[in-house]
């Protein structure tokens, strides 16, 4: 897919405030600081359309972008950010889960996971929650440039093994770097093949 236009539409603090669900939508989620906003920028070939930061917790609202005037891309707040109060974390959680469960036009959720780490409880729990709730999702490993290529591939293989302990089949998996802009075309390809644009 060629990105002809990409524009920021709106930030929403509730799923009810999101743009009318009249177009197919693809959302990006994952732990705070995993690289959601950076990957979106890399994929869209825009330097700073989605706001990024070295400090976790930068994205706190549901951000909608309109791509090629025919689909929505959503940048979601990160889950599991430890340095906010418990009640604030609960609010974030509610915002995210309500959005995912109620957004009728959501075609696929891209769950981002840092390729440098062994499987983390919080990500496995979130992936499990997606499965239990029948949420269509893919797993996107981020920051591959921070590892030697073989190490990144090994980590992905280990992750798959761990998933297969509880899952019968694996979701689609991507290995990406926003920095080097690798793996992003594969994500766009999945978006194209799940919709007739
Ligand atoms: P929140 O909005 O806070 O949840 O974070 P986020 O998941 O949107 O992460 P963001 O894109 O803001 O990136 C967090 C930090 O990781 C920034 O300092 C980025 O520069 C860095 N980063 C993101 N992706 C990559 C990548 O592919 N490679 C490298 N080397 N750094 C990355
Ligand atoms: Mg962000």
CSV table of C-alpha atoms and ligand atoms in Angstrom, one decimal:
chain,number,residue,atom,x,y,z
A,1,UNK,CA,0.0,0.0,0.0
A,2,UNK,CA,1.2,3.5,-0.8
A,3,UNK,CA,0.5,6.1,1.8
A,4,UNK,CA,-0.9,9.1,-0.1
A,5,UNK,CA,-2.4,11.0,2.8
A,6,UNK,CA,-2.1,10.6,6.6
A,7,UNK,CA,-3.8,13.1,8.8
A,8,UNK,CA,-4.4,13.4,12.5
A,9,UNK,CA,-8.2,13.5,13.2
A,10,UNK,CA,-8.9,13.6,16.9
A,11,UNK,CA,-7.9,12.5,20.4
A,12,UNK,CA,-10.7,10.9,22.5
A,13,UNK,CA,-10.9,10.2,26.2
A,14,UNK,CA,-13.8,7.7,25.7
A,15,UNK,CA,-14.7,5.2,23.0
A,16,UNK,CA,-18.0,7.0,22.6
A,17,UNK,CA,-16.2,10.1,21.5
A,18,UNK,CA,-14.2,8.4,18.7
A,19,UNK,CA,-15.0,9.3,15.0
A,20,UNK,CA,-18.0,7.7,13.5
A,21,UNK,CA,-17.2,4.0,12.8
A,22,UNK,CA,-17.8,4.3,9.1
A,23,UNK,CA,-14.4,3.1,7.9
A,24,UNK,CA,-12.2,0.0,8.7
A,25,UNK,CA,-9.9,0.6,11.7
A,26,UNK,CA,-6.6,-0.8,12.8
A,27,UNK,CA,-5.2,-0.1,16.2
A,28,UNK,CA,-1.8,-0.2,17.9
A,29,UNK,CA,-1.4,-1.2,21.5
A,30,UNK,CA,1.3,-2.4,23.9
A,31,UNK,CA,3.2,-1.5,27.0
A,32,UNK,CA,4.1,2.1,27.6
A,33,UNK,CA,7.3,3.0,25.7
A,34,UNK,CA,7.3,-0.1,23.6
A,35,UNK,CA,7.3,2.1,20.5
A,36,UNK,CA,3.7,2.3,19.3
A,37,UNK,CA,3.8,5.9,18.2
A,38,UNK,CA,7.3,5.5,16.6
A,39,UNK,CA,6.2,2.5,14.6
A,40,UNK,CA,3.1,4.4,13.3
A,41,UNK,CA,5.3,7.3,12.2
A,42,UNK,CA,7.7,4.9,10.5
A,43,UNK,CA,4.9,3.0,8.8
A,44,UNK,CA,3.3,6.2,7.5
A,45,UNK,CA,6.7,7.7,6.6
A,46,UNK,CA,5.9,10.8,8.8
A,47,UNK,CA,8.4,12.1,11.3
A,48,UNK,CA,6.2,13.1,14.1
A,49,UNK,CA,2.5,12.6,13.2
A,50,UNK,CA,2.1,10.4,16.3
A,51,UNK,CA,3.8,12.0,19.3
A,52,UNK,CA,6.7,10.0,20.7
A,53,UNK,CA,8.7,10.4,23.9
A,54,UNK,CA,11.5,8.8,25.9
A,55,UNK,CA,9.3,9.1,28.9
A,56,UNK,CA,6.7,6.3,29.2
A,57,UNK,CA,3.0,7.3,29.3
A,58,UNK,CA,3.2,9.9,26.5
A,59,UNK,CA,0.1,8.8,24.7
A,60,UNK,CA,-2.8,9.1,27.2
A,61,UNK,CA,-5.8,9.3,24.8
A,62,UNK,CA,-7.2,7.4,21.8
A,63,UNK,CA,-5.7,9.1,18.8
A,64,UNK,CA,-7.3,8.6,15.4
A,65,UNK,CA,-5.6,9.2,12.1
A,66,UNK,CA,-7.2,9.0,8.7
A,67,UNK,CA,-5.1,7.3,6.1
A,68,UNK,CA,-5.6,7.6,2.3
A,69,UNK,CA,-9.1,8.9,3.2
A,70,UNK,CA,-10.3,5.3,3.5
A,71,UNK,CA,-9.2,3.8,6.8
A,72,UNK,CA,-8.5,4.7,10.4
A,73,UNK,CA,-5.4,4.1,12.3
A,74,UNK,CA,-5.5,4.3,16.0
A,75,UNK,CA,-2.6,5.0,18.4
A,76,UNK,CA,-3.7,3.8,21.9
A,77,UNK,CA,-2.2,4.6,25.3
A,78,UNK,CA,0.2,2.0,26.7
A,79,UNK,CA,-0.8,-0.4,29.3
A,80,UNK,CA,1.1,-1.3,32.5
A,81,UNK,CA,2.7,2.1,33.1
A,82,UNK,CA,3.9,1.7,36.7
A,83,UNK,CA,4.5,5.3,37.5
A,84,UNK,CA,0.9,6.4,37.7
A,85,UNK,CA,-1.4,5.9,40.6
A,86,UNK,CA,-3.4,2.7,40.8
A,87,UNK,CA,-6.7,4.4,40.1
A,88,UNK,CA,-5.2,6.2,37.0
A,89,UNK,CA,-4.0,2.8,35.8
A,90,UNK,CA,-7.5,1.4,36.2
A,91,UNK,CA,-8.9,4.3,34.2
A,92,UNK,CA,-6.5,3.7,31.4
A,93,UNK,CA,-7.3,0.0,31.4
A,94,UNK,CA,-11.0,0.8,31.2
A,95,UNK,CA,-10.5,3.2,28.4
A,96,UNK,CA,-8.5,0.6,26.4
A,97,UNK,CA,-10.7,-2.4,27.1
A,98,UNK,CA,-13.9,-0.5,26.4
A,99,UNK,CA,-12.5,0.8,23.2
A,100,UNK,CA,-11.5,-2.6,22.0
A,101,UNK,CA,-14.7,-4.4,23.0
A,102,UNK,CA,-17.1,-1.7,21.7
A,103,UNK,CA,-15.4,-0.4,18.5
A,104,UNK,CA,-17.5,-2.1,15.8
A,105,UNK,CA,-15.2,-1.2,12.9
A,106,UNK,CA,-12.0,-2.5,14.5
A,107,UNK,CA,-10.5,-5.0,12.0
A,108,UNK,CA,-7.3,-5.8,13.7
A,109,UNK,CA,-5.4,-4.9,16.8
A,110,UNK,CA,-1.6,-4.9,16.6
A,111,UNK,CA,-0.1,-5.8,20.0
A,112,UNK,CA,3.4,-4.5,20.2
A,113,UNK,CA,6.0,-6.3,22.3
A,114,UNK,CA,9.7,-5.3,22.8
A,115,UNK,CA,11.8,-7.8,20.9
A,116,UNK,CA,14.7,-7.5,23.5
A,117,UNK,CA,12.9,-9.1,26.3
A,118,UNK,CA,11.7,-12.6,27.3
A,119,UNK,CA,7.9,-12.9,27.4
A,120,UNK,CA,6.6,-10.5,30.1
A,121,UNK,CA,3.6,-11.4,32.3
A,122,UNK,CA,1.7,-8.3,31.4
A,123,UNK,CA,1.9,-8.9,27.7
A,124,UNK,CA,1.0,-12.5,28.0
A,125,UNK,CA,-2.0,-11.6,30.1
A,126,UNK,CA,-3.1,-9.0,27.6
A,127,UNK,CA,-2.7,-11.4,24.7
A,128,UNK,CA,-4.7,-14.0,26.7
A,129,UNK,CA,-7.4,-11.4,27.3
A,130,UNK,CA,-7.6,-10.7,23.5
A,131,UNK,CA,-8.0,-14.5,22.9
A,132,UNK,CA,-10.7,-14.9,25.6
A,133,UNK,CA,-12.7,-12.0,24.1
A,134,UNK,CA,-12.3,-13.0,20.5
A,135,UNK,CA,-10.4,-9.8,19.6
A,136,UNK,CA,-8.6,-10.2,16.2
A,137,UNK,CA,-4.9,-9.4,16.8
A,138,UNK,CA,-1.4,-9.8,15.6
A,139,UNK,CA,1.9,-9.5,17.5
A,140,UNK,CA,4.5,-7.0,16.5
A,141,UNK,CA,8.0,-7.2,17.9
A,142,UNK,CA,9.6,-3.7,18.1
A,143,UNK,CA,13.1,-2.2,18.3
A,144,UNK,CA,14.7,-5.0,16.4
A,145,UNK,CA,17.6,-2.6,15.6
A,146,UNK,CA,18.7,-2.7,19.2
A,147,UNK,CA,19.7,-6.4,18.9
A,148,UNK,CA,21.9,-8.4,16.5
A,149,UNK,CA,19.6,-9.9,13.8
A,150,UNK,CA,20.0,-13.4,15.0
A,151,UNK,CA,19.3,-12.5,18.6
A,152,UNK,CA,16.0,-10.8,17.5
A,153,UNK,CA,15.0,-13.9,15.6
A,154,UNK,CA,15.8,-16.2,18.5
A,155,UNK,CA,13.7,-14.0,20.9
A,156,UNK,CA,10.8,-14.2,18.5
A,157,UNK,CA,11.1,-18.0,18.2
A,158,UNK,CA,11.3,-18.3,22.0
A,159,UNK,CA,8.2,-16.2,22.3
A,160,UNK,CA,6.3,-18.4,19.8
A,161,UNK,CA,7.3,-21.5,21.8
A,162,UNK,CA,6.0,-19.9,25.0
A,163,UNK,CA,2.7,-18.9,23.3
A,164,UNK,CA,2.2,-22.4,21.9
A,165,UNK,CA,2.2,-23.7,25.5
A,166,UNK,CA,-1.3,-22.2,25.9
A,167,UNK,CA,-2.4,-21.5,22.3
A,168,UNK,CA,-3.2,-24.0,19.6
A,169,UNK,CA,-2.2,-21.7,16.8
A,170,UNK,CA,-0.2,-18.6,16.5
A,171,UNK,CA,-1.4,-15.2,15.4
A,172,UNK,CA,0.4,-13.3,12.6
A,173,UNK,CA,3.8,-12.2,13.8
A,174,UNK,CA,5.9,-9.2,12.7
A,175,UNK,CA,9.5,-8.2,13.5
A,176,UNK,CA,10.0,-4.5,13.1
A,177,UNK,CA,12.2,-1.5,13.7
A,178,UNK,CA,10.8,2.0,13.6
A,179,UNK,CA,14.3,3.3,13.6
A,180,UNK,CA,15.3,1.4,10.4
A,181,UNK,CA,11.8,1.2,9.0
A,182,UNK,CA,11.9,-2.6,8.7
A,183,UNK,CA,8.8,-4.8,8.9
A,184,UNK,CA,6.4,-1.9,8.4
A,185,UNK,CA,5.6,-2.8,4.8
A,186,UNK,CA,4.5,-6.3,6.0
A,187,UNK,CA,2.0,-4.6,8.4
A,188,UNK,CA,0.7,-2.5,5.6
A,189,UNK,CA,0.3,-5.6,3.5
A,190,UNK,CA,-1.8,-7.3,6.2
A,191,UNK,CA,-4.0,-4.2,6.3
A,192,UNK,CA,-4.4,-4.2,2.5
A,193,UNK,CA,-5.3,-7.9,2.4
A,194,UNK,CA,-7.9,-7.7,5.2
A,195,UNK,CA,-9.7,-4.9,3.3
A,196,UNK,CA,-10.6,-3.8,-0.2
A,197,UNK,CA,-9.5,-0.3,-0.4
B,1,LIG,P1,3.7,5.6,25.1
B,1,LIG,O1,2.9,6.5,24.2
B,1,LIG,O2,4.3,6.3,26.2
B,1,LIG,O3,2.9,4.4,25.6
B,1,LIG,O4,4.9,5.0,24.3
B,1,LIG,P2,5.0,4.4,22.8
B,1,LIG,O5,4.8,3.0,22.9
B,1,LIG,O6,4.2,5.2,21.9
B,1,LIG,O7,6.6,4.6,22.5
B,1,LIG,P3,7.3,5.7,21.6
B,1,LIG,O8,7.0,5.5,20.2
B,1,LIG,O9,7.0,7.1,22.2
B,1,LIG,O10,8.8,5.3,21.8
B,1,LIG,C1,9.4,5.2,23.1
B,1,LIG,C2,10.9,5.4,23.0
B,1,LIG,O11,11.5,4.2,22.3
B,1,LIG,C3,11.4,6.6,22.2
B,1,LIG,O12,12.5,7.1,22.8
B,1,LIG,C4,11.7,6.1,20.8
B,1,LIG,O13,12.7,6.8,20.1
B,1,LIG,C5,12.2,4.7,21.1
B,1,LIG,N1,11.9,3.7,20.0
B,1,LIG,C6,10.7,3.4,19.5
B,1,LIG,N2,10.8,2.6,18.5
B,1,LIG,C7,12.2,2.3,18.3
B,1,LIG,C8,12.9,1.5,17.4
B,1,LIG,O14,12.4,0.8,16.5
B,1,LIG,N3,14.3,1.5,17.5
B,1,LIG,C9,14.9,2.2,18.5
B,1,LIG,N4,16.2,2.1,18.6
B,1,LIG,N5,14.2,3.0,19.4
B,1,LIG,C10,12.9,3.1,19.3
B,2,LIG,MG1,2.8,6.7,22.2
